[in-house]
Coordinates of C-alpha atoms and ligand atoms in Angstrom, one line a residue:
M1 CA 0.0 0.0 0.0
C2 CA 1.0 3.7 -0.2
G3 CA 3.8 4.8 2.1
I4 CA 3.8 8.2 3.8
V5 CA 6.7 10.1 5.4
G6 CA 7.1 13.7 6.5
Y7 CA 9.9 15.7 8.3
I8 CA 10.2 19.1 9.8
G9 CA 13.4 20.0 11.5
K10 CA 16.9 21.6 11.1
E11 CA 18.4 19.0 8.7
Q12 CA 17.9 18.8 4.9
A13 CA 14.6 17.0 4.5
A14 CA 15.1 15.2 1.1
P15 CA 17.7 12.6 2.3
I16 CA 15.6 11.8 5.4
L17 CA 12.4 11.5 3.3
L18 CA 14.2 9.1 0.8
D19 CA 15.5 7.0 3.7
G20 CA 12.1 6.9 5.3
L21 CA 10.5 5.8 2.0
S22 CA 13.1 3.2 1.5
R23 CA 12.0 1.6 4.7
L24 CA 8.4 1.5 3.4
E25 CA 9.2 -0.1 0.1
Y26 CA 8.1 -3.5 1.4
R27 CA 4.5 -2.1 1.4
G28 CA 4.4 -2.4 -2.4
Y29 CA 4.3 0.6 -4.7
D30 CA 4.7 1.7 -8.3
S31 CA 5.9 5.3 -8.0
A32 CA 7.5 7.6 -5.5
G33 CA 7.9 11.3 -4.9
I34 CA 8.8 14.1 -2.4
A35 CA 8.0 17.7 -1.9
V36 CA 10.2 20.1 0.0
C37 CA 9.5 23.6 1.0
T38 CA 12.5 25.8 0.4
A39 CA 13.5 28.6 2.8
G40 CA 12.1 31.1 0.3
G41 CA 8.7 29.6 0.6
F42 CA 8.7 27.6 -2.6
L43 CA 7.4 24.0 -3.0
Q44 CA 9.9 21.9 -4.9
V45 CA 8.4 18.5 -6.1
A46 CA 10.3 15.5 -7.5
K47 CA 8.5 12.4 -8.4
S48 CA 8.7 9.4 -10.8
K49 CA 7.2 6.1 -11.8
G50 CA 9.1 3.0 -10.7
R51 CA 11.4 2.2 -7.9
L52 CA 12.6 4.7 -5.3
Q53 CA 16.1 4.5 -6.7
V54 CA 14.8 6.2 -9.9
L55 CA 13.6 9.1 -7.9
S56 CA 16.7 9.3 -5.8
D57 CA 18.9 9.3 -8.9
K58 CA 16.7 12.1 -10.3
I59 CA 17.6 14.4 -7.4
G60 CA 21.2 13.4 -6.6
G61 CA 20.2 11.3 -3.7
G62 CA 18.3 14.3 -2.3
E63 CA 21.1 16.8 -2.7
D64 CA 19.3 18.7 -5.4
V65 CA 16.3 19.5 -3.4
R66 CA 17.0 22.0 -0.6
G67 CA 14.8 22.6 2.4
T68 CA 14.2 21.4 6.0
I69 CA 10.6 20.6 5.7
G70 CA 9.1 18.0 3.4
I71 CA 6.7 15.1 2.7
G72 CA 7.3 11.9 0.8
H73 CA 5.2 9.2 -0.7
T74 CA 5.3 5.8 -2.3
R75 CA 2.2 5.1 -4.4
W76 CA 0.3 1.9 -5.0
A77 CA -2.0 3.0 -7.8
T78 CA -5.8 3.0 -7.2
H79 CA -7.0 5.9 -9.4
G80 CA -4.9 6.6 -12.4
E81 CA -2.2 4.4 -13.9
P82 CA 1.3 4.4 -12.4
N83 CA 3.2 7.3 -14.1
D84 CA 5.1 10.4 -13.2
V85 CA 2.1 12.7 -13.3
N86 CA -0.2 10.5 -11.2
S87 CA 2.5 9.9 -8.5
H88 CA 2.4 12.0 -5.3
P89 CA 2.9 14.6 -4.0
H90 CA 0.2 16.5 -5.9
L91 CA 0.5 20.3 -6.3
S92 CA -2.4 22.8 -6.5
Q93 CA -2.7 24.8 -9.7
D94 CA -1.1 27.8 -8.0
E95 CA 1.7 25.5 -6.6
K96 CA 1.1 26.8 -3.1
I97 CA -0.2 23.5 -1.8
A98 CA 1.4 20.0 -1.8
V99 CA -0.5 16.9 -0.7
I100 CA 0.4 13.2 -0.2
H101 CA -2.4 10.7 0.4
N102 CA -3.0 7.1 1.3
G103 CA -6.6 5.8 0.8
I104 CA -9.4 6.6 -1.6
I105 CA -11.5 9.8 -1.9
E106 CA -14.9 8.4 -2.8
N107 CA -16.5 11.6 -3.9
Y108 CA -13.6 13.0 -5.8
V109 CA -15.5 13.1 -9.2
E110 CA -18.1 15.5 -7.9
I111 CA -15.5 17.7 -6.3
K112 CA -13.4 17.7 -9.4
E113 CA -16.4 18.7 -11.5
F114 CA -17.1 21.6 -9.1
L115 CA -13.5 22.8 -9.2
I116 CA -13.3 22.6 -13.0
A117 CA -16.4 24.7 -13.1
E118 CA -14.5 27.1 -10.9
G119 CA -11.7 27.3 -13.5
V120 CA -9.3 24.8 -11.9
R121 CA -7.1 22.9 -14.3
F122 CA -6.2 19.3 -13.4
V123 CA -3.2 17.5 -14.6
S124 CA -3.6 14.0 -13.2
E125 CA -6.3 11.3 -13.1
T126 CA -6.0 10.8 -9.4
D127 CA -8.4 11.4 -6.6
T128 CA -5.6 12.9 -4.5
E129 CA -5.1 15.9 -6.8
V130 CA -8.6 16.8 -6.0
V131 CA -7.6 17.3 -2.3
A132 CA -4.7 19.5 -3.3
Q133 CA -6.8 21.7 -5.6
L134 CA -9.7 21.8 -3.1
L135 CA -7.3 22.8 -0.3
A136 CA -5.9 25.6 -2.4
F137 CA -9.5 26.7 -3.3
Y138 CA -10.5 27.0 0.4
Y139 CA -7.1 28.5 1.3
N140 CA -7.5 31.2 -1.3
E141 CA -11.1 31.7 0.0
C142 CA -10.2 32.0 3.8
G143 CA -6.5 32.8 3.9
D144 CA -6.0 30.3 6.8
F145 CA -4.2 27.0 6.1
F146 CA -5.5 25.2 9.1
E147 CA -9.1 26.4 8.5
A148 CA -8.8 25.4 4.8
V149 CA -7.8 21.9 5.9
G150 CA -10.8 21.7 8.1
R151 CA -13.1 22.7 5.2
V152 CA -11.5 20.1 3.0
L153 CA -12.0 17.3 5.6
R154 CA -15.6 18.3 6.0
R155 CA -16.1 18.0 2.3
I156 CA -14.2 14.8 1.2
E157 CA -15.6 11.3 1.8
G158 CA -13.6 8.1 1.9
A159 CA -10.4 6.9 3.5
Y160 CA -7.4 9.1 3.9
A161 CA -4.1 9.6 5.6
L162 CA -2.9 13.0 4.4
G163 CA 0.3 15.0 4.6
M164 CA -0.2 18.6 3.6
M165 CA 2.2 21.6 3.1
C166 CA 1.6 25.2 2.1
A167 CA 4.3 27.4 0.6
D168 CA 3.2 30.3 2.7
H169 CA 3.9 28.3 5.8
P170 CA 7.4 26.8 5.5
D171 CA 7.2 26.0 9.2
M172 CA 4.3 23.7 9.2
I173 CA 3.0 20.3 8.1
I174 CA -0.6 19.4 8.7
T175 CA -1.8 15.8 8.7
A176 CA -5.2 14.1 9.0
R177 CA -6.4 10.5 9.0
K178 CA -9.6 8.5 8.5
D179 CA -9.5 4.8 7.8
A180 CA -5.9 4.7 6.9
P181 CA -2.9 4.5 9.3
L182 CA -0.8 7.5 10.2
L183 CA 1.5 8.1 13.1
L184 CA 3.4 11.1 14.5
G185 CA 7.0 10.9 15.5
F186 CA 8.4 13.2 18.2
G187 CA 12.1 14.0 17.8
D188 CA 14.6 16.4 19.3
G189 CA 14.1 19.7 17.4
A190 CA 12.4 17.7 14.6
N191 CA 9.0 16.0 14.1
Y192 CA 7.8 13.3 11.7
I193 CA 4.8 11.7 10.1
A194 CA 4.7 8.1 8.7
S195 CA 2.3 5.5 7.6
D196 CA 4.0 3.0 9.8
A197 CA 6.7 2.9 12.4
T198 CA 9.3 1.2 10.2
A199 CA 10.0 4.5 8.5
L200 CA 10.9 6.3 11.8
L201 CA 13.1 3.7 13.5
P202 CA 16.4 5.5 13.0
Y203 CA 15.0 8.9 14.0
T204 CA 12.6 8.4 16.9
R205 CA 10.8 5.7 18.9
D206 CA 8.4 8.2 20.6
V207 CA 5.2 8.0 18.5
V208 CA 1.5 8.7 18.7
Y209 CA -1.0 6.7 16.6
M210 CA -3.5 9.1 15.1
E211 CA -7.2 8.1 15.3
D212 CA -9.9 8.7 12.7
G213 CA -11.0 12.3 12.5
E214 CA -7.9 13.7 14.1
I215 CA -5.7 16.5 12.6
A216 CA -2.2 17.3 13.6
V217 CA -0.1 20.4 13.1
L218 CA 3.7 19.8 13.1
T219 CA 6.3 22.5 13.6
R220 CA 10.0 22.1 14.4
E221 CA 9.2 22.6 18.1
S222 CA 5.9 20.8 18.6
I223 CA 3.1 18.7 17.4
T224 CA -0.5 19.8 18.2
I225 CA -3.3 17.3 17.8
Y226 CA -6.9 18.2 17.3
N227 CA -10.0 16.1 17.4
A228 CA -12.7 16.3 14.8
M229 CA -14.2 19.3 16.5
Q230 CA -10.8 20.9 16.1
Q231 CA -10.2 21.0 19.9
V232 CA -6.7 20.4 21.1
I233 CA -6.3 17.0 22.6
E234 CA -3.6 15.1 24.5
K235 CA -2.8 11.6 23.3
E236 CA -0.9 8.7 24.8
H237 CA 2.6 8.2 23.4
S238 CA 3.8 4.7 22.4
H239 CA 7.4 3.6 22.4
I240 CA 8.6 1.5 19.4
D241 CA 10.6 -1.2 20.9
W242 CA 11.7 -2.9 17.6
E243 CA 15.4 -2.9 16.9
V244 CA 16.3 -1.1 13.6
S245 CA 17.8 -4.4 12.5
A246 CA 14.4 -6.1 13.0
A247 CA 13.1 -4.1 10.1
E248 CA 16.2 -4.8 8.0
K249 CA 17.5 -7.9 6.3
G250 CA 20.2 -8.7 8.8
G251 CA 22.4 -10.5 6.3
Y252 CA 19.6 -12.7 4.8
A253 CA 19.1 -12.7 1.1
H254 CA 15.4 -11.9 1.5
F255 CA 13.1 -10.6 4.2
M256 CA 10.9 -13.6 3.7
F257 CA 13.7 -16.1 4.5
K258 CA 14.7 -14.0 7.5
E259 CA 11.2 -14.0 8.8
I260 CA 10.8 -17.8 8.2
M261 CA 13.9 -18.3 10.3
E262 CA 12.6 -15.9 13.0
Q263 CA 9.5 -18.0 13.6
P264 CA 10.9 -19.8 16.7
E265 CA 11.7 -16.5 18.4
A266 CA 8.4 -15.0 17.2
L267 CA 6.5 -18.0 18.6
R268 CA 8.3 -17.6 21.9
K269 CA 7.2 -14.0 22.1
A270 CA 3.6 -14.9 21.2
I271 CA 3.3 -17.9 23.5
S272 CA 5.5 -17.5 26.6
P273 CA 3.9 -14.3 28.1
R274 CA 0.6 -16.2 28.0
L275 CA 1.7 -19.4 29.7
R276 CA 2.1 -19.1 33.4
G277 CA 2.4 -22.1 35.7
G278 CA 1.1 -24.4 33.0
R279 CA -2.0 -22.2 32.5
I280 CA -3.0 -20.0 29.6
V281 CA -3.5 -16.5 30.7
F282 CA -4.9 -13.7 28.6
D283 CA -4.7 -10.4 30.4
D284 CA -5.9 -8.7 27.3
V285 CA -9.2 -10.6 27.0
S286 CA -12.0 -9.0 29.0
L287 CA -14.7 -11.5 27.9
T288 CA -15.9 -13.2 31.0
A289 CA -17.0 -16.8 31.3
R290 CA -20.6 -15.7 31.8
Q291 CA -20.4 -13.5 28.6
L292 CA -18.8 -16.4 26.7
R293 CA -21.6 -18.8 27.7
H294 CA -24.0 -16.1 26.4
I295 CA -22.3 -16.3 23.0
E296 CA -24.4 -18.4 20.6
R297 CA -22.3 -18.0 17.4
I298 CA -18.7 -17.5 16.6
Y299 CA -17.4 -16.1 13.4
I300 CA -13.7 -15.9 12.4
V301 CA -13.2 -13.2 9.7
A302 CA -10.1 -12.5 7.8
C303 CA -8.4 -12.4 4.3
G304 CA -5.6 -14.4 2.7
S305 CA -3.3 -16.2 5.0
S306 CA -5.1 -14.8 8.0
Y307 CA -8.2 -16.5 6.6
H308 CA -6.2 -19.7 6.5
V309 CA -5.4 -19.3 10.2
G310 CA -9.2 -19.0 10.7
M311 CA -9.7 -22.2 8.7
V312 CA -7.5 -24.1 11.2
G313 CA -9.2 -22.3 14.0
K314 CA -12.6 -23.5 12.9
Y315 CA -11.6 -27.1 13.3
N316 CA -9.7 -26.6 16.5
L317 CA -12.1 -24.2 18.3
E318 CA -15.1 -26.4 17.5
R319 CA -13.2 -29.4 18.7
L320 CA -12.2 -27.7 21.9
M321 CA -15.2 -25.5 22.7
R322 CA -17.9 -27.7 21.3
K323 CA -19.5 -24.5 19.8
S324 CA -20.2 -23.8 16.2
V325 CA -17.5 -21.7 14.5
E326 CA -18.0 -20.2 11.1
V327 CA -15.0 -18.9 9.2
C328 CA -15.6 -16.2 6.5
L329 CA -13.6 -14.3 4.0
A330 CA -13.9 -10.7 5.2
S331 CA -14.8 -9.5 1.6
E332 CA -17.7 -11.9 1.6
F333 CA -18.8 -11.5 5.2
R334 CA -19.5 -7.8 4.9
Y335 CA -21.9 -8.3 2.0
S336 CA -23.6 -11.5 3.1
D337 CA -26.1 -10.0 5.6
P338 CA -24.4 -12.1 8.3
L339 CA -26.4 -13.7 11.2
V340 CA -24.8 -11.4 13.8
D341 CA -26.3 -10.0 17.0
D342 CA -25.2 -9.3 20.6
K343 CA -24.8 -13.1 21.1
T344 CA -22.1 -13.3 18.4
L345 CA -18.4 -13.2 18.9
V346 CA -16.4 -12.2 15.8
I347 CA -12.7 -13.0 15.9
V348 CA -10.9 -10.8 13.4
I349 CA -7.4 -11.8 12.3
S350 CA -5.1 -9.5 10.5
Q351 CA -1.3 -9.1 10.5
S352 CA -1.3 -5.5 9.4
G353 CA -4.4 -4.5 11.2
E354 CA -5.2 -2.2 8.2
T355 CA -6.8 -4.6 5.6
L356 CA -9.7 -2.6 4.4
D357 CA -12.0 -5.7 3.8
T358 CA -11.3 -6.9 7.3
M359 CA -11.8 -3.5 8.8
A360 CA -15.1 -3.1 7.0
A361 CA -16.2 -6.6 8.2
L362 CA -15.3 -5.6 11.8
R363 CA -17.4 -2.4 11.5
E364 CA -20.3 -4.4 10.0
A365 CA -20.1 -6.9 12.9
K366 CA -20.0 -4.1 15.5
S367 CA -22.9 -2.3 13.9
L368 CA -24.9 -5.5 14.3
G369 CA -24.1 -5.8 18.0
A370 CA -21.3 -8.4 17.9
R371 CA -18.4 -8.4 20.3
V372 CA -15.1 -8.2 18.4
L373 CA -11.8 -9.8 19.4
S374 CA -8.9 -9.3 17.0
I375 CA -5.6 -11.0 16.6
V376 CA -3.2 -8.5 15.1
N377 CA 0.5 -8.0 14.7
V378 CA 0.9 -4.3 14.2
V379 CA 0.5 -2.5 17.5
G380 CA -1.9 0.4 17.4
S381 CA -3.3 -0.5 14.0
S382 CA -6.8 0.5 13.0
I383 CA -8.3 -3.0 13.5
A384 CA -6.6 -3.3 16.9
R385 CA -8.0 0.0 18.1
E386 CA -11.6 -0.7 17.0
S387 CA -11.8 -4.1 18.6
D388 CA -13.3 -4.8 22.0
D389 CA -10.3 -7.0 22.8
V390 CA -7.1 -7.3 20.9
L391 CA -4.5 -10.0 21.1
Y392 CA -1.1 -9.0 19.7
T393 CA 1.0 -11.6 18.1
Y394 CA 4.3 -9.8 18.9
A395 CA 5.9 -11.2 15.7
G396 CA 7.8 -7.9 15.2
P397 CA 7.8 -6.1 11.8
E398 CA 7.0 -8.5 8.9
I399 CA 8.4 -6.9 5.8
A400 CA 8.0 -9.6 3.1
V401 CA 4.7 -9.4 1.4
A402 CA 4.2 -13.1 1.8
T403 CA 3.5 -13.7 5.5
T404 CA 5.2 -16.4 7.5
K405 CA 6.0 -15.5 11.1
A406 CA 2.8 -13.5 11.4
Y407 CA 0.8 -16.5 10.2
S408 CA 2.6 -18.8 12.6
T409 CA 2.1 -16.5 15.6
Q410 CA -1.6 -15.9 14.7
L411 CA -2.1 -19.7 14.6
A412 CA -0.5 -20.1 18.0
V413 CA -2.5 -17.3 19.5
L414 CA -5.8 -18.5 18.0
N415 CA -5.1 -22.1 19.3
M416 CA -4.3 -20.7 22.7
L417 CA -7.5 -18.7 22.7
G418 CA -9.5 -21.7 21.8
L419 CA -8.0 -23.7 24.6
Y420 CA -8.5 -20.8 27.0
F421 CA -12.2 -20.5 26.1
A422 CA -12.7 -24.2 26.2
D423 CA -11.3 -24.2 29.8
M424 CA -13.7 -21.4 30.7
L425 CA -16.6 -23.4 29.3
G426 CA -15.4 -26.6 30.9
S427 CA -15.5 -28.3 27.5
V428 CA -11.9 -29.7 27.6
S429 CA -10.5 -32.4 29.9
K430 CA -7.6 -31.7 32.2
E431 CA -5.5 -34.2 30.3
E432 CA -6.2 -32.6 26.9
Y433 CA -5.6 -29.1 28.3
E434 CA -2.2 -30.1 29.7
A435 CA -1.2 -32.0 26.6
I436 CA -1.9 -29.0 24.4
V437 CA 0.0 -26.7 26.8
K438 CA 2.9 -29.0 26.7
G439 CA 2.8 -28.9 23.0
L440 CA 2.7 -25.1 23.0
E441 CA 5.8 -25.0 25.3
A442 CA 7.7 -27.3 22.9
L443 CA 6.5 -25.6 19.7
P444 CA 9.3 -23.0 19.2
T445 CA 12.0 -25.6 19.6
Q446 CA 10.2 -28.0 17.3
V447 CA 10.0 -25.3 14.7
E448 CA 13.7 -24.8 15.1
E449 CA 14.3 -28.5 14.6
T450 CA 12.1 -28.4 11.5
L451 CA 14.0 -25.5 10.1
A452 CA 17.3 -27.3 10.7
S453 CA 16.1 -30.5 9.0
C454 CA 14.8 -29.0 5.8
E455 CA 17.8 -29.5 3.5
D456 CA 15.8 -31.8 1.3
I457 CA 13.5 -29.0 0.4
Q458 CA 16.1 -27.2 -1.8
K459 CA 16.5 -30.5 -3.7
F460 CA 12.8 -30.9 -4.2
A461 CA 12.4 -27.2 -5.2
A462 CA 15.2 -27.7 -7.8
S463 CA 13.2 -30.6 -9.2
Y464 CA 9.8 -29.0 -9.3
F465 CA 10.3 -25.3 -10.0
N466 CA 9.4 -25.6 -13.6
H467 CA 6.0 -27.1 -13.0
D468 CA 3.2 -24.8 -14.2
S469 CA 0.5 -26.3 -12.0
V470 CA 0.6 -27.8 -8.5
F471 CA -2.0 -29.5 -6.3
F472 CA -2.0 -29.5 -2.5
I473 CA -4.2 -32.2 -1.1
G474 CA -5.1 -33.0 2.5
R475 CA -8.0 -33.7 4.9
N476 CA -9.2 -31.8 7.9
L477 CA -6.3 -29.7 9.3
D478 CA -4.1 -30.9 6.4
Y479 CA -6.6 -29.3 4.0
T480 CA -6.3 -26.0 5.8
L481 CA -2.5 -26.5 5.7
G482 CA -2.7 -27.0 2.0
L483 CA -4.5 -23.7 1.5
E484 CA -1.6 -21.8 3.1
G485 CA 1.0 -23.8 1.3
S486 CA -0.7 -23.2 -2.0
L487 CA -1.0 -19.5 -1.4
K488 CA 2.6 -19.1 -0.5
L489 CA 3.6 -20.9 -3.7
K490 CA 1.3 -18.8 -5.9
E491 CA 2.1 -15.4 -4.5
I492 CA 5.9 -15.6 -4.7
S493 CA 6.6 -18.1 -7.6
Y494 CA 3.6 -17.2 -9.8
I495 CA 3.0 -20.9 -10.3
H496 CA -0.7 -21.8 -10.5
S497 CA -1.6 -24.0 -7.6
E498 CA -4.7 -25.3 -5.9
A499 CA -5.5 -26.7 -2.5
Y500 CA -8.1 -29.5 -2.4
A501 CA -9.8 -31.5 0.3
S502 CA -8.5 -35.0 -0.7
G503 CA -11.9 -36.6 -0.3
E504 CA -13.3 -34.2 -2.8
L505 CA -10.8 -35.0 -5.6
K506 CA -12.9 -37.8 -7.0
H507 CA -15.8 -35.4 -7.4
G508 CA -14.2 -33.7 -10.4
T509 CA -10.7 -32.3 -10.0
I510 CA -9.0 -35.7 -10.3
S511 CA -9.7 -35.4 -14.0
L512 CA -6.8 -32.9 -14.0
I513 CA -4.3 -35.4 -12.6
E514 CA -2.2 -36.8 -15.4
Q515 CA 1.3 -38.1 -15.9
G516 CA 3.8 -35.9 -14.1
T517 CA 1.3 -33.6 -12.4
L518 CA 2.9 -32.5 -9.1
V519 CA 0.7 -33.3 -6.1
I520 CA 1.9 -32.2 -2.7
A521 CA 0.1 -34.7 -0.4
L522 CA -0.3 -33.6 3.2
G523 CA -0.5 -36.4 5.7
T524 CA 0.3 -34.9 9.1
Y525 CA -3.2 -35.2 10.6
G526 CA -2.7 -38.5 12.2
A527 CA -6.4 -39.5 12.7
L528 CA -6.9 -39.5 8.9
F529 CA -3.5 -40.8 7.9
D530 CA -4.9 -43.9 6.3
K531 CA -7.3 -41.9 4.3
A532 CA -4.5 -39.6 3.2
M533 CA -2.5 -42.7 2.1
S534 CA -5.5 -43.9 0.0
N535 CA -5.6 -40.5 -1.7
V536 CA -1.9 -40.7 -2.4
V537 CA -2.4 -44.0 -4.1
E538 CA -5.3 -42.6 -6.0
V539 CA -3.3 -39.8 -7.6
K540 CA -0.2 -41.9 -8.1
S541 CA -2.2 -44.4 -10.1
R542 CA -3.1 -41.6 -12.4
G543 CA 0.5 -40.6 -13.0
A544 CA 1.0 -37.9 -10.4
D545 CA 4.4 -37.0 -9.1
V546 CA 3.9 -36.9 -5.3
L547 CA 5.8 -34.9 -2.8
A548 CA 4.5 -36.0 0.6
L549 CA 4.6 -34.2 4.0
T550 CA 4.0 -36.3 7.1
T551 CA 5.2 -36.6 10.7
Q552 CA 8.0 -38.7 12.1
S553 CA 5.6 -41.3 13.4
H554 CA 4.2 -41.9 9.9
R555 CA 7.4 -41.5 7.9
A556 CA 8.1 -45.2 7.4
E557 CA 4.5 -45.9 6.3
M558 CA 4.6 -43.0 3.8
E559 CA 8.0 -43.9 2.5
K560 CA 6.6 -47.3 1.4
T561 CA 4.5 -45.5 -1.2
V562 CA 6.2 -42.2 -1.8
E563 CA 9.8 -41.5 -2.7
N564 CA 10.0 -37.8 -1.9
V565 CA 8.8 -37.2 1.7
L566 CA 9.1 -34.2 3.9
V567 CA 8.9 -34.9 7.7
V568 CA 8.1 -32.8 10.7
P569 CA 8.1 -33.7 14.4
D570 CA 4.9 -35.0 16.0
T571 CA 3.0 -32.7 18.3
H572 CA -0.6 -32.5 19.5
P573 CA -3.0 -32.7 16.5
V574 CA -4.3 -29.2 17.3
L575 CA -0.8 -27.8 16.9
Q576 CA 0.4 -30.0 14.0
P577 CA -0.3 -27.3 11.3
S578 CA 2.1 -25.0 13.1
L579 CA 4.9 -27.4 12.2
G580 CA 3.6 -28.5 8.8
V581 CA 3.5 -25.0 7.4
V582 CA 7.3 -24.5 7.8
P583 CA 8.4 -26.9 5.0
L584 CA 5.7 -25.5 2.8
Q585 CA 7.0 -21.9 3.4
L586 CA 10.5 -23.0 2.5
F587 CA 9.4 -25.0 -0.5
A588 CA 7.6 -21.9 -1.9
Y589 CA 10.7 -19.8 -1.1
Y590 CA 13.2 -22.0 -2.9
V591 CA 10.9 -22.6 -5.9
A592 CA 10.5 -18.8 -6.3
L593 CA 14.3 -18.4 -5.9
H594 CA 14.9 -20.9 -8.7
R595 CA 12.4 -19.0 -10.8
G596 CA 14.2 -15.7 -10.2
C597 CA 11.1 -14.0 -8.8
D598 CA 11.0 -10.8 -6.7
I599 CA 10.4 -12.7 -3.5
D600 CA 9.9 -9.9 -1.0
K601 CA 7.9 -7.7 -3.4
P602 CA 5.9 -10.1 -5.7
R603 CA 4.2 -8.5 -8.7
N604 CA 0.7 -6.9 -8.2
L605 CA 0.8 -7.6 -4.4
A606 CA 1.1 -5.3 -1.4
K607 CA 1.8 -6.1 2.2
S608 CA -1.3 -4.4 3.4
V609 CA -4.3 -4.2 1.1
T610 CA -6.0 -1.0 2.2
V611 CA -8.3 -0.8 -0.8
E612 CA -11.4 -2.8 -1.7
Ligands
LIG701 C1 -0.2 -13.5 2.7 O1 1.0 -14.1 2.4 C2 -0.7 -12.5 1.8 N1 0.3 -11.5 1.6 C3 -2.1 -12.0 2.0 O2 -3.0 -13.0 1.7 C4 -2.4 -11.5 3.4 O3 -2.5 -12.6 4.3 C5 -3.8 -10.8 3.4 O4 -3.8 -9.7 2.6 C6 -4.3 -10.4 4.8 O5 -3.5 -9.4 5.3 P1 -3.6 -9.1 6.9 O6 -3.3 -10.3 7.7 O7 -2.6 -8.0 7.1 O8 -5.0 -8.6 7.1

């Protein structure tokens, strides 16, 4: 998604803006630009299509743009194709106003028509330029920059995180946010804005997360925050405790590989604080046992890999809590007239906490009276702040577009939540509870063991990277595992792949299995291992080339039938997908490596999808 940075201080702004934007590249973008206000009160804009390096080369690494106040932007196109003109910042016609924007202005057409009728000439196809031109229109009308901003915000509709500068005020940046993330950074004689904390790490760790409707005025000396009524408010500061290195590659070839390898540590951070004396403790869940017993329906709502976590959750939470659990794609939930009321618990899962489909589903659920509990990685994100309860996964910054450690920590937290609730309801035996807790305690180390024993994967990836179609088959939790393995492979290697419930193959899809078709057969769910084996035989007899995944205890049995077998340690069935996913992540990674794909920034994808 779009990245936003802003700086006002004593240093030259351009190099700081370029550095901040480089730390946001992972969000996915197709153009970049900066605007700096010179001491003489002149807005200098440099922007270009393509990678940030193109922009940097254009302005001598920032040397050619002089001024100590500026805003910068990386754009992920929504309105108007990726090109120099459509990239941000956008200037008003009189070049007095510069604006950067993340989000979508839904009523930009009517405003554009109004302004054109007022004689304004537009140069781009974007919705954002409308904000710049409207701001200039009101500024020329009232002569007050802050007041003009207020008028704009009362007129535009949609989602926005805005950074705004006025040439007549070379000592001020104004920002505003609604439905798109924006945070304020407090420095020493300098202040900052950013769409996420990663951009600020080298400069300040003292931040405030803006809320919807708020406006902030940044000068070199201070940041003043206003609520929607334009009253000055005080907000709680947060401290970013990530290490700068955590948001950098640290010697790995790709962020994705680094984050796969970080999973043991990430799991320790997600699990350990919530395991005390053999008991699961959720200080951050306010739902009481009585309220839980009052819940008649549970939805899990998410997108992409977070949805796949929800698919695992459906099987596990129903098994543990003996309550019906429905898992829904957020983009479907919000338009399905869901059966939600005050007896419904909606569990929302999102790494970024900014996915628009998921945010919209959350709001739909709340408007229908549901209680919302979210599982989120990015602290202070919009979904986190609008939930009744939020469980952070503490995976740290996940930079690669393809999620790995966030998926794994979401899975662990959701499984822990299911066990926690089951214990509250009295629906799980003491023995089962203790067995799962034991499995959770061992999980990080078992993931470490799995990572250490995956050398075969590179060999298999070298054999299979030229396939143009791959099937993942499995039953029950292995089916949900296949969904995630398939998505990982698709999104970074661009190979078409499909996850299928093994028992469903014979109802149609098996017609696609022919000589040499690659089938990744998942057999880690012990209770259905024999069924899994029969499906392996079924596809092999039709010529499939099978790569199997199973557990240590079933290895020998699987190797009687399949030559290429990946093995993970045994754990409690509820937790088995947490181990099975690791080889599938690595398989996707190595296949993409062989295919020379842009692993951390796959084509067409963004880390956080904040558009519909
Ligand atoms: C996962 O590898 C994908 N990048 C994507 O499916 C992602 O899981 C989805 O967009 C949801 O993102 P979120 O968890 O930040 O809401």
